[in-house]
């Protein structure tokens, strides 16, 4: 359940001890959306793919194959903690255009215990990531990029019924390079 940060008075984040619904595992999550600015922090560890969510082309990174957990989850801990993707760093906060939402299905989110998460529309610096600065502009840049590649996509794998694609056209830029290098993460265990 997502609630707008403006609609909550005060929330804290305790810890993940005993959580049986890891946010790093299917069926909870298998794909997560990216903006172009995220590519740099993601491509060395995950496959960057393209796919349609609600009929809209998105850049996505593949967390797992639709079963099991992220390959970096070891003993219920993230083994790449400092270089985990921006969306992992901000969880349970997600930006949506100019608004921020809290995923209250995370058991660590609560009213009294743990570090301060958010209060009256503001969230704690510990959950801040530079990706959210000028977020609407970054979303627009990402959309323009996706529009430019849409005609040259070829099918790769399917995750939870969502067909994913690789780029096969002739555009050359750093985002395409990062996408292409990241494809190796589709080989072997995801
Ligand atoms: S962040 Fe929340 S959902 Fe994810 S493992 Fe921790 S308690 Fe569970
Ligand atoms: S990178 Fe770490 S925090 Fe992100 S999904 Fe994988 S194990 Fe979880």
Coordinates of C-alpha atoms and ligand atoms in Angstrom, one line a residue:
X1 CA 0.0 0.0 0.0
X2 CA 1.4 3.4 -1.0
X3 CA 0.6 6.6 0.9
X4 CA 1.5 10.1 -0.2
X5 CA 4.1 11.5 2.1
X6 CA 2.0 14.6 2.5
X7 CA -0.8 12.5 4.1
X8 CA 1.3 11.1 7.0
X9 CA 2.2 13.0 10.1
X10 CA 5.2 11.1 11.3
X11 CA 6.8 7.7 10.4
X12 CA 9.9 5.8 11.4
X13 CA 11.8 3.0 9.9
X14 CA 12.9 0.2 12.4
X15 CA 14.7 -2.8 10.9
X16 CA 14.3 -5.8 8.6
X17 CA 14.6 -8.4 11.3
X18 CA 12.3 -11.3 10.8
X19 CA 10.7 -9.9 7.7
X20 CA 9.2 -12.7 5.6
X21 CA 8.2 -10.5 2.7
X22 CA 11.6 -9.3 1.5
X23 CA 11.3 -6.4 -0.9
X24 CA 14.2 -8.0 -2.8
X25 CA 12.2 -11.2 -3.8
X26 CA 9.5 -12.4 -6.1
X27 CA 6.5 -12.4 -5.9
X28 CA 6.9 -9.0 -4.2
X29 CA 9.1 -7.5 -6.9
X30 CA 11.0 -8.6 -10.0
X31 CA 11.4 -5.5 -12.1
X32 CA 12.0 -1.9 -11.1
X33 CA 11.8 1.3 -13.2
X34 CA 14.8 3.4 -14.0
X35 CA 15.4 6.9 -15.1
X36 CA 18.4 7.6 -17.3
X37 CA 20.4 9.0 -14.4
X38 CA 20.1 5.6 -12.6
X39 CA 21.8 3.7 -15.4
X40 CA 25.3 4.4 -14.2
X41 CA 24.6 3.1 -10.7
X42 CA 22.8 0.0 -12.0
X43 CA 24.4 -1.5 -15.1
X44 CA 27.4 -3.1 -13.5
X45 CA 25.2 -5.2 -11.2
X46 CA 21.9 -5.7 -13.1
X47 CA 20.5 -6.2 -16.6
X48 CA 18.9 -3.0 -17.9
X49 CA 16.0 -3.9 -20.1
X50 CA 13.1 -2.2 -21.8
X51 CA 9.4 -3.3 -21.5
X52 CA 5.8 -2.1 -21.5
X53 CA 4.1 -1.5 -18.2
X54 CA 0.5 -0.4 -18.6
X55 CA 1.2 0.1 -22.3
X56 CA 4.0 2.6 -21.7
X57 CA 7.6 1.8 -22.6
X58 CA 9.9 1.9 -19.5
X59 CA 13.5 1.3 -18.8
X60 CA 13.7 -1.4 -16.1
X61 CA 16.2 -3.4 -14.2
X62 CA 15.7 -7.1 -13.6
X63 CA 15.9 -8.0 -9.9
X64 CA 15.0 -11.6 -10.3
X65 CA 13.6 -14.0 -12.9
X66 CA 10.1 -13.8 -11.4
X67 CA 11.0 -16.5 -8.9
X68 CA 13.4 -16.4 -5.9
X69 CA 15.4 -13.4 -4.7
X70 CA 17.8 -10.8 -6.0
X71 CA 21.1 -12.6 -6.5
X72 CA 22.8 -10.1 -4.1
X73 CA 20.5 -11.0 -1.2
X74 CA 22.7 -13.2 1.1
X75 CA 21.5 -14.3 4.6
X76 CA 18.7 -11.8 4.2
X77 CA 21.2 -8.9 3.7
X78 CA 22.2 -7.0 0.6
X79 CA 25.8 -8.0 -0.4
X80 CA 26.3 -4.9 -2.5
X81 CA 24.8 -2.5 0.1
X82 CA 26.9 0.6 -0.8
X83 CA 26.4 0.1 -4.5
X84 CA 22.8 -1.1 -4.5
X85 CA 20.5 0.7 -7.1
X86 CA 19.0 4.1 -6.2
X87 CA 15.5 2.6 -5.8
X88 CA 16.8 0.2 -3.2
X89 CA 18.6 3.0 -1.4
X90 CA 15.4 5.0 -1.2
X91 CA 13.0 2.2 -0.3
X92 CA 10.4 2.4 1.2
X93 CA 10.1 5.9 -0.4
X94 CA 9.3 6.1 -4.1
X95 CA 9.0 9.3 -6.2
X96 CA 6.1 9.6 -8.6
X97 CA 6.3 12.7 -10.6
X98 CA 6.5 15.5 -8.1
X99 CA 5.1 13.5 -5.2
X100 CA 6.7 11.0 -2.8
X101 CA 5.0 7.8 -1.7
X102 CA 5.8 5.5 1.2
X103 CA 5.3 1.8 0.8
X104 CA 3.5 1.0 4.1
X105 CA 3.5 -2.7 3.4
X106 CA 7.1 -2.7 4.6
X107 CA 7.0 -4.0 8.2
X108 CA 9.8 -1.7 9.2
X109 CA 7.6 1.4 8.6
X110 CA 5.9 2.3 11.8
X111 CA 4.9 5.3 13.9
X112 CA 7.3 5.2 16.9
X113 CA 10.4 3.0 16.5
X114 CA 13.7 3.3 14.6
X115 CA 15.2 6.2 12.6
X116 CA 13.0 9.0 11.4
X117 CA 11.6 8.4 8.0
X118 CA 9.2 11.2 7.2
X119 CA 7.0 13.9 8.7
X120 CA 4.5 16.2 7.2
X121 CA 5.6 16.0 3.6
X122 CA 9.4 15.9 4.3
X123 CA 11.6 12.8 4.4
X124 CA 14.8 12.1 6.2
X125 CA 18.2 12.9 4.7
X126 CA 19.1 9.2 5.2
X127 CA 16.6 8.2 2.5
X128 CA 17.5 11.1 0.2
X129 CA 19.1 10.3 -3.2
X130 CA 20.2 12.8 -5.8
X131 CA 18.0 11.0 -8.4
X132 CA 14.9 12.8 -7.0
X133 CA 16.3 16.3 -7.7
X134 CA 14.5 17.8 -10.8
X135 CA 12.8 14.4 -11.1
X136 CA 10.1 15.5 -13.5
X137 CA 12.7 16.8 -15.9
X138 CA 14.7 13.6 -15.6
X139 CA 11.5 11.6 -16.3
X140 CA 10.9 13.7 -19.4
X141 CA 14.5 13.0 -20.6
X142 CA 14.0 9.3 -20.0
X143 CA 10.7 9.4 -22.0
X144 CA 12.5 11.2 -24.9
X145 CA 15.2 8.5 -24.9
X146 CA 12.7 5.7 -24.9
X147 CA 10.8 7.2 -27.7
X148 CA 14.0 7.4 -29.8
X149 CA 14.8 3.7 -29.3
X150 CA 11.2 2.2 -29.5
X151 CA 11.3 1.1 -33.1
X152 CA 14.5 -0.9 -32.7
X153 CA 13.8 -3.2 -29.9
X154 CA 14.1 -7.0 -30.1
X155 CA 12.7 -9.5 -27.6
X156 CA 14.9 -10.9 -24.9
X157 CA 13.4 -12.6 -21.9
X158 CA 10.0 -12.6 -20.2
X159 CA 9.6 -11.9 -16.5
X160 CA 6.2 -12.5 -14.9
X161 CA 4.5 -12.4 -18.3
X162 CA 6.2 -9.1 -19.2
X163 CA 8.2 -9.3 -22.4
X164 CA 11.5 -7.5 -22.1
X165 CA 13.6 -6.1 -25.0
X166 CA 17.1 -5.2 -26.0
X167 CA 18.0 -2.4 -28.2
X168 CA 19.3 -3.4 -31.7
X169 CA 19.5 -0.1 -33.5
X170 CA 22.4 2.2 -34.5
X171 CA 22.1 5.0 -31.9
X172 CA 25.3 5.4 -30.0
X173 CA 25.4 7.0 -26.6
X174 CA 26.5 6.2 -23.1
X175 CA 23.0 4.9 -22.1
X176 CA 22.9 2.5 -24.9
X177 CA 26.5 1.4 -24.0
X178 CA 25.5 0.8 -20.4
X179 CA 22.4 -1.1 -21.5
X180 CA 24.5 -3.3 -23.8
X181 CA 27.1 -4.1 -21.2
X182 CA 24.4 -4.9 -18.7
X183 CA 22.9 -7.7 -20.8
X184 CA 25.5 -10.2 -19.5
X185 CA 23.5 -10.2 -16.3
X186 CA 20.7 -12.1 -18.1
X187 CA 23.1 -15.0 -18.5
X188 CA 23.2 -17.7 -15.8
X189 CA 21.4 -17.2 -12.6
X190 CA 19.6 -13.9 -12.5
Ligands
LIG1 S1 12.8 -3.0 3.9 FE1 10.8 -3.7 4.6 S2 10.0 -5.1 3.1 FE2 12.2 -4.9 2.8 S3 13.2 -6.6 3.9 FE3 13.1 -4.7 5.3 S4 11.3 -4.9 6.4 FE4 11.1 -6.3 4.7
LIG2 S1 20.5 -4.9 -4.7 FE1 20.4 -5.4 -2.5 S2 18.7 -4.1 -1.7 FE2 18.5 -4.2 -4.0 S3 17.1 -5.9 -4.5 FE3 19.2 -6.7 -4.5 S4 19.6 -7.5 -2.4 FE4 17.8 -6.1 -2.3

